[in-house]
CSV table of C-alpha atoms and ligand atoms in Angstrom, one decimal:
chain,number,residue,atom,x,y,z
A,1,MET,CA,15.9,141.8,114.6
A,2,GLU,CA,17.6,138.2,113.5
A,3,PRO,CA,18.8,136.0,116.4
A,4,LEU,CA,22.5,136.5,117.1
A,5,GLU,CA,24.7,133.5,116.2
A,6,LEU,CA,26.6,132.4,119.5
A,7,GLN,CA,29.3,130.6,117.6
A,8,GLY,CA,30.0,133.8,115.5
A,9,LEU,CA,30.4,136.4,118.3
A,10,ARG,CA,33.2,137.0,120.9
A,11,PRO,CA,31.8,137.7,124.5
A,12,GLU,CA,32.3,141.5,124.0
A,13,GLU,CA,30.2,141.2,120.8
A,14,LEU,CA,27.6,139.2,122.5
A,15,VAL,CA,27.2,141.9,125.2
A,16,GLU,CA,26.9,144.5,122.5
A,17,GLY,CA,24.3,142.8,120.4
A,18,LEU,CA,22.2,142.0,123.4
A,19,GLU,CA,22.5,145.6,124.4
A,20,ALA,CA,21.2,146.4,121.0
A,21,ARG,CA,18.1,144.2,121.8
A,22,GLY,CA,17.6,145.8,125.0
A,23,VAL,CA,19.1,143.1,127.3
A,24,ARG,CA,22.0,143.8,129.6
A,25,LEU,CA,24.4,141.0,130.2
A,26,PRO,CA,27.4,141.3,132.3
A,27,LEU,CA,30.6,140.5,130.4
A,28,ALA,CA,31.6,137.7,133.0
A,29,GLN,CA,28.3,136.0,132.0
A,30,ALA,CA,29.0,136.4,128.4
A,31,ARG,CA,32.4,134.7,128.8
A,32,ARG,CA,31.0,131.9,130.8
A,33,ILE,CA,28.2,131.4,127.9
A,34,PHE,CA,31.0,131.6,125.2
A,35,ALA,CA,33.4,129.2,127.0
A,36,HIS,CA,30.6,126.6,127.3
A,37,THR,CA,28.7,126.8,124.2
A,38,VAL,CA,31.9,127.6,121.7
A,39,GLY,CA,34.6,126.1,123.8
A,40,ARG,CA,33.0,123.0,125.1
A,41,GLY,CA,29.9,122.4,122.7
A,42,ALA,CA,27.3,122.9,125.4
A,43,ALA,CA,23.8,123.7,124.8
A,44,VAL,CA,22.9,127.2,126.0
A,45,ASP,CA,20.7,125.8,128.8
A,46,GLU,CA,23.3,123.7,129.9
A,47,VAL,CA,25.5,126.8,130.9
A,48,PRO,CA,25.5,127.1,134.6
A,49,ARG,CA,24.9,130.2,136.7
A,50,VAL,CA,22.9,132.1,134.3
A,51,SER,CA,19.9,133.8,135.7
A,52,LYS,CA,16.1,133.0,134.6
A,53,THR,CA,15.8,136.3,133.0
A,54,HIS,CA,19.1,136.0,131.0
A,55,ARG,CA,18.2,132.4,130.1
A,56,GLU,CA,14.9,133.8,128.7
A,57,ALA,CA,16.6,136.7,126.8
A,58,LEU,CA,19.2,134.1,125.4
A,59,ALA,CA,16.4,131.8,124.2
A,60,CYS,CA,14.6,134.9,122.6
A,61,HIS,CA,17.7,136.6,121.1
A,62,THR,CA,20.4,134.0,120.1
A,63,ARG,CA,20.8,130.6,118.6
A,64,CYS,CA,23.5,128.1,118.6
A,65,ARG,CA,23.2,126.2,115.4
A,66,ARG,CA,24.9,123.1,114.5
A,67,LEU,CA,25.9,121.8,111.0
A,68,GLU,CA,24.4,118.5,109.9
A,69,VAL,CA,27.0,115.8,109.5
A,70,VAL,CA,26.2,114.2,106.1
A,71,GLU,CA,29.1,112.0,105.9
A,72,VAL,CA,32.5,111.3,107.2
A,73,ALA,CA,34.9,109.6,105.0
A,74,GLU,CA,38.4,108.2,106.2
A,75,ASP,CA,41.2,107.5,104.0
A,76,ASP,CA,43.9,104.9,104.5
A,77,ASP,CA,46.2,107.7,105.4
A,78,GLY,CA,44.1,108.9,108.4
A,79,PHE,CA,42.7,112.1,106.7
A,80,SER,CA,39.1,112.2,106.7
A,81,LYS,CA,36.6,114.4,105.1
A,82,TRP,CA,33.5,115.8,106.6
A,83,LEU,CA,30.5,116.7,104.4
A,84,LEU,CA,28.4,119.2,106.2
A,85,ARG,CA,25.1,120.6,105.6
A,86,CYS,CA,24.3,124.1,106.6
A,87,PRO,CA,20.8,125.3,107.6
A,88,ASP,CA,19.9,126.6,104.1
A,89,GLY,CA,20.8,123.0,102.7
A,90,ALA,CA,24.2,124.3,101.3
A,91,LEU,CA,26.9,121.8,101.5
A,92,THR,CA,30.5,122.6,102.9
A,93,GLU,CA,33.5,120.4,103.6
A,94,ALA,CA,36.1,120.1,106.2
A,95,VAL,CA,39.0,117.9,106.3
A,96,ARG,CA,40.4,116.3,109.7
A,97,ILE,CA,44.4,116.1,109.4
A,98,PRO,CA,46.3,113.8,111.7
A,99,LEU,CA,49.4,115.5,113.0
A,100,ASP,CA,52.8,113.7,113.8
A,101,LYS,CA,51.9,113.7,117.4
A,102,PRO,CA,49.2,110.9,117.9
A,103,GLY,CA,46.0,112.1,119.0
A,104,ARG,CA,46.7,115.6,117.6
A,105,TYR,CA,44.9,117.0,114.5
A,106,SER,CA,44.6,119.9,112.4
A,107,VAL,CA,41.2,120.8,110.7
A,108,CYS,CA,41.2,122.2,106.9
A,109,LEU,CA,38.2,124.4,106.8
A,110,SER,CA,36.3,126.0,104.0
A,111,SER,CA,35.4,129.6,103.8
A,112,GLN,CA,33.0,129.7,100.9
A,113,VAL,CA,30.5,127.3,99.2
A,114,GLY,CA,32.3,126.7,95.9
A,115,CYS,CA,34.8,129.4,94.7
A,116,ALA,CA,34.9,132.4,92.4
A,117,MET,CA,38.6,131.9,91.5
A,118,ARG,CA,38.2,129.2,89.0
A,119,CYS,CA,41.8,127.8,89.4
A,120,ASP,CA,42.3,125.5,86.5
A,121,PHE,CA,43.5,122.5,88.5
A,122,CYS,CA,40.9,122.7,91.3
A,123,ALA,CA,37.6,120.7,91.5
A,124,THR,CA,36.2,123.6,93.8
A,125,GLY,CA,37.1,126.3,91.2
A,126,ARG,CA,34.9,124.2,88.5
A,127,LEU,CA,31.8,124.6,90.9
A,128,GLY,CA,31.6,128.4,90.8
A,129,LEU,CA,30.7,130.3,93.8
A,130,THR,CA,27.3,129.7,95.6
A,131,ARG,CA,27.8,131.7,98.6
A,132,SER,CA,30.4,132.8,101.3
A,133,LEU,CA,30.2,131.1,104.7
A,134,GLU,CA,29.4,133.3,107.8
A,135,ALA,CA,31.9,133.1,110.5
A,136,TRP,CA,29.7,130.9,112.8
A,137,GLU,CA,29.3,128.3,110.0
A,138,MET,CA,33.2,128.1,109.8
A,139,VAL,CA,33.2,127.8,113.6
A,140,ALA,CA,30.5,125.3,113.5
A,141,ALA,CA,32.3,123.2,110.9
A,142,TRP,CA,35.4,123.1,113.1
A,143,ALA,CA,33.1,122.2,116.3
A,144,ALA,CA,31.4,119.1,114.1
A,145,VAL,CA,35.0,117.7,113.6
A,146,ARG,CA,36.0,118.4,117.4
A,147,ASP,CA,33.0,117.1,118.8
A,148,ALA,CA,33.5,113.6,117.2
A,149,THR,CA,37.3,114.0,117.8
A,150,ASP,CA,37.1,112.3,121.4
A,151,ASP,CA,40.4,110.5,121.3
A,152,GLY,CA,42.4,113.8,120.5
A,153,ARG,CA,42.7,117.3,120.2
A,154,ILE,CA,42.5,119.9,117.2
A,155,THR,CA,45.5,122.0,117.8
A,156,SER,CA,45.7,123.8,114.5
A,157,ALA,CA,43.4,124.9,111.7
A,158,VAL,CA,44.0,126.0,108.0
A,159,PHE,CA,41.5,128.1,106.0
A,160,MET,CA,42.5,126.1,102.7
A,161,GLY,CA,39.2,124.2,101.9
A,162,GLN,CA,36.6,125.3,99.4
A,163,GLY,CA,36.7,128.9,98.8
A,164,GLU,CA,39.3,131.8,98.6
A,165,PRO,CA,39.5,133.1,102.4
A,166,PHE,CA,40.5,136.7,101.3
A,167,HIS,CA,37.3,136.8,99.3
A,168,ASN,CA,35.3,136.4,102.4
A,169,TYR,CA,37.9,138.5,104.4
A,170,ASP,CA,35.7,139.8,107.5
A,171,ALA,CA,33.8,136.4,108.2
A,172,VAL,CA,37.2,134.6,107.7
A,173,LEU,CA,39.1,136.9,110.3
A,174,ARG,CA,36.0,136.7,112.6
A,175,ALA,CA,36.1,132.9,112.4
A,176,ALA,CA,40.0,132.8,113.1
A,177,ALA,CA,39.5,135.2,116.2
A,178,ILE,CA,36.9,132.7,117.8
A,179,LEU,CA,39.2,129.8,116.9
A,180,SER,CA,42.0,131.2,118.5
A,181,HIS,CA,40.2,132.8,121.6
A,182,PRO,CA,41.5,130.9,124.8
A,183,ASN,CA,37.8,130.2,125.9
A,184,GLY,CA,36.8,129.3,122.3
A,185,GLY,CA,38.8,127.2,120.0
A,186,GLY,CA,41.7,127.7,122.1
A,187,ILE,CA,44.1,127.3,118.9
A,188,ALA,CA,47.3,129.3,119.3
A,189,GLN,CA,47.1,132.2,116.5
A,190,LYS,CA,50.3,131.1,114.9
A,191,ALA,CA,48.8,127.5,114.7
A,192,ILE,CA,46.1,129.0,112.4
A,193,THR,CA,46.9,129.3,108.7
A,194,ILE,CA,45.0,131.7,106.1
A,195,SER,CA,45.8,130.9,102.3
A,196,THR,CA,45.2,133.2,99.4
A,197,VAL,CA,45.7,133.0,95.7
A,198,GLY,CA,47.2,136.5,96.3
A,199,LEU,CA,44.4,139.1,96.3
A,200,ILE,CA,46.8,142.0,96.7
A,201,PRO,CA,44.3,144.7,98.5
A,202,GLN,CA,43.4,142.1,100.9
A,203,MET,CA,46.8,141.1,101.6
A,204,ARG,CA,47.9,144.6,102.0
A,205,ARG,CA,45.1,145.2,104.5
A,206,TYR,CA,46.0,142.0,106.3
A,207,THR,CA,49.3,143.3,106.6
A,208,ARG,CA,48.3,146.5,107.9
A,209,GLU,CA,46.1,145.1,110.7
A,210,GLY,CA,49.0,143.1,112.0
A,211,HIS,CA,47.3,139.8,112.3
A,212,ARG,CA,49.3,136.9,114.0
A,213,TYR,CA,47.9,134.0,111.9
A,214,ARG,CA,50.3,132.5,109.3
A,215,LEU,CA,49.5,133.7,105.8
A,216,ILE,CA,50.3,131.4,102.8
A,217,VAL,CA,50.3,132.7,99.2
A,218,SER,CA,49.5,130.3,96.5
A,219,LEU,CA,51.9,131.3,93.8
A,220,HIS,CA,52.3,128.1,91.5
A,221,SER,CA,54.3,130.1,88.8
A,222,ALA,CA,56.6,133.1,88.4
A,223,ASP,CA,55.6,133.5,84.8
A,224,ALA,CA,52.7,135.8,84.5
A,225,ASP,CA,51.3,133.9,81.4
A,226,VAL,CA,51.3,130.4,83.1
A,227,ARG,CA,49.9,132.2,86.5
A,228,ARG,CA,47.1,133.6,84.4
A,229,ARG,CA,46.2,130.1,82.8
A,230,LEU,CA,46.2,128.6,86.2
A,231,LEU,CA,44.7,131.2,88.2
A,232,PRO,CA,42.3,132.9,85.6
A,233,VAL,CA,41.2,135.5,88.3
A,234,ALA,CA,44.1,136.2,90.5
A,235,GLY,CA,46.5,135.8,87.8
A,236,LYS,CA,45.1,138.9,86.2
A,237,LEU,CA,46.5,140.9,89.2
A,238,ASP,CA,50.1,142.3,88.5
A,239,LEU,CA,52.7,139.8,89.4
A,240,GLU,CA,55.2,142.3,90.4
A,241,ASP,CA,52.7,143.9,92.5
A,242,LEU,CA,52.0,140.8,94.3
A,243,ALA,CA,55.7,140.1,94.9
A,244,ARG,CA,55.8,143.5,96.5
A,245,ALA,CA,52.8,142.7,98.8
A,246,ILE,CA,54.6,139.4,99.8
A,247,ALA,CA,57.9,141.5,100.7
A,248,GLU,CA,55.8,143.9,102.5
A,249,HIS,CA,54.3,141.0,104.7
A,250,ALA,CA,57.6,139.5,105.3
A,251,ALA,CA,59.0,143.0,106.5
A,252,ALA,CA,56.1,143.6,108.6
A,253,THR,CA,56.1,140.1,110.3
A,254,GLY,CA,59.9,139.6,110.4
A,255,GLN,CA,59.0,136.0,109.2
A,256,PRO,CA,59.6,134.3,105.7
A,257,VAL,CA,56.2,133.9,103.7
A,258,PRO,CA,55.3,130.6,102.7
A,259,VAL,CA,54.4,130.5,99.1
A,260,ALA,CA,52.7,127.4,97.7
A,261,TRP,CA,53.5,125.6,94.5
A,262,THR,CA,51.6,122.9,93.3
A,263,LEU,CA,53.8,121.1,91.0
A,264,MET,CA,52.4,119.9,87.7
A,265,ALA,CA,54.0,117.9,85.1
A,266,GLY,CA,55.0,120.1,81.9
A,267,VAL,CA,53.4,123.2,83.3
A,268,ASN,CA,55.5,124.7,86.2
A,269,ASP,CA,58.1,122.2,87.0
A,270,ASP,CA,60.9,123.2,84.7
A,271,PRO,CA,63.9,124.5,86.7
A,272,VAL,CA,63.8,127.8,84.7
A,273,GLU,CA,60.9,128.4,86.7
A,274,VAL,CA,63.1,128.6,89.8
A,275,GLU,CA,65.2,131.1,88.2
A,276,ARG,CA,62.1,133.3,87.5
A,277,LEU,CA,61.0,132.9,91.0
A,278,SER,CA,64.3,133.7,92.3
A,279,THR,CA,64.2,137.0,90.3
A,280,LEU,CA,60.6,137.9,91.2
A,281,LEU,CA,61.1,137.5,94.9
A,282,ALA,CA,64.9,138.6,95.1
A,283,GLY,CA,65.6,139.7,98.7
A,284,THR,CA,62.3,138.5,100.1
A,285,PRO,CA,62.5,135.8,102.8
A,286,VAL,CA,60.0,133.0,101.7
A,287,ILE,CA,59.6,129.1,102.0
A,288,VAL,CA,58.5,127.3,99.2
A,289,ASN,CA,55.7,124.8,99.9
A,290,LEU,CA,55.8,122.2,97.2
A,291,ILE,CA,52.4,120.2,96.9
A,292,ASP,CA,51.7,117.5,94.5
A,293,VAL,CA,48.5,118.4,92.3
A,294,ASN,CA,45.6,116.3,92.6
A,295,ASP,CA,43.5,116.2,89.6
A,296,ALA,CA,40.8,113.4,89.4
A,297,ARG,CA,40.0,114.4,85.8
A,298,PRO,CA,41.3,111.8,83.2
A,299,ASP,CA,42.9,114.6,81.0
A,300,GLY,CA,43.7,116.9,84.0
A,301,TYR,CA,47.0,118.0,85.3
A,302,ARG,CA,49.5,115.1,86.4
A,303,ARG,CA,51.9,115.1,89.1
A,304,SER,CA,55.4,116.0,88.0
A,305,PRO,CA,58.2,113.4,87.6
A,306,ARG,CA,60.7,116.2,88.0
A,307,LEU,CA,60.4,116.8,91.7
A,308,GLU,CA,64.1,116.1,92.5
A,309,PRO,CA,65.6,118.5,90.0
A,310,PHE,CA,63.2,121.2,90.9
A,311,ARG,CA,64.1,120.9,94.5
A,312,ASP,CA,67.8,120.6,93.5
A,313,ALA,CA,67.1,124.1,91.5
A,314,LEU,CA,65.5,125.4,94.5
A,315,ALA,CA,68.3,124.6,96.9
A,316,ALA,CA,70.9,126.0,94.3
A,317,ALA,CA,69.0,129.2,94.3
A,318,GLY,CA,69.1,129.4,98.1
A,319,LEU,CA,65.3,129.2,98.3
A,320,PRO,CA,64.2,127.2,101.4
A,321,MET,CA,61.5,124.6,100.6
A,322,ARG,CA,59.1,122.4,102.5
A,323,ARG,CA,57.4,119.4,101.0
A,324,ARG,CA,53.8,119.5,102.0
A,325,TYR,CA,51.8,116.3,101.8
A,326,SER,CA,48.4,116.6,100.7
A,327,GLY,CA,46.5,113.7,102.1
A,328,GLY,CA,43.1,112.3,101.7
A,329,SER,CA,43.3,111.9,97.8
A,330,GLY,CA,41.5,108.3,98.1
A,331,ARG,CA,38.4,110.2,99.5
A,332,ASP,CA,38.7,113.2,97.5
A,333,ALA,CA,39.9,115.1,100.4
A,334,ALA,CA,43.2,116.4,99.3
A,335,CYS,CA,44.1,119.9,98.0
A,336,GLY,CA,42.3,120.7,95.1
A,337,MET,CA,39.8,118.0,95.3
A,338,LEU,CA,36.9,119.5,97.3
A,339,ALA,CA,33.7,119.4,95.4
A,340,ALA,CA,31.1,118.4,98.0
A,341,ARG,CA,30.9,114.9,96.6
A,342,ARG,CA,29.9,112.0,98.7
A,343,ALA,CA,32.5,109.4,99.2
A,344,SER,CA,29.8,106.8,99.4
A,345,PRO,CA,27.3,106.2,96.8
B,1,LIG,S1,42.6,126.6,94.6
B,1,LIG,FE1,41.5,127.8,96.2
B,1,LIG,S2,41.1,129.7,95.2
B,1,LIG,FE2,41.7,128.3,93.4
B,1,LIG,S3,39.5,127.6,93.0
B,1,LIG,FE3,40.3,126.2,94.3
B,1,LIG,S4,39.4,126.8,96.3
B,1,LIG,FE4,39.2,128.5,94.9
């Protein structure tokens, strides 16, 4: 049997996993092991009050692997991109985001190596999908950032790095559970955000399961043809049905659903788009998150000069909006730029 990955299991699951290997570990001990290894980044042998027999069993049946930090590239705006190597050599990325309160950070985590969604404006989409990350690898990416953040605390996490989180549903939800466990990552559930390009069956499952993490849906256009062009995979799904899935989520949570809109010059920045959006989501409480496109290609998508009229159109339509700053573009760390490249030669 494969060793159990300590960073990918909650205490109850560690007890069950060891039981399947013929080892009985009291839940209180499993909690202590979890709190020290996941919560504080300690090595297994540093966990206090573990009997010799259990220590030997842990050494034999479990492991707590770290990711190798290949590079940390900090941008002038305080965002930093972490290039991390998994044990099989796959490269993943995380971005540490400074929050308004000094010494507080958020971390943007990848859920896959590359991505199968092929969004036209996104560097990750052009990589294609290599593989999905396991839950422990996402937790280990957070731990790598946390361990080097001695001057502050990571108080929130967003699954918006490489990959489509709902294309790796179980592992992402498992990682979110560990990050939000009071003895694990200690991040409040509502401070964890999971993004999706709008994979409708998974969205409905997520709503049905009643998770408390925040969901953000990347819409980018309310015109089915434009959406198909921008999001070649997710855009094939029925837009009206996506709107219904958003409405169902809003009704189930009693909260407005954030919808991401990456504004691109001449593509989705005409106020007529707002009319379509307003019709599509009529009666559904949403908050439009406006993001600038970050496309490093010389012939790529450009930032819109029509931000103000677009905002005015949203306000006139009664659609609340929030401007989302996507930092780190100087280090290819901003939304849509993650492609596992080194910042230094
Ligand atoms: S925007 Fe997100 S879902 Fe789309 S290709 Fe990039 S990483 Fe994948």
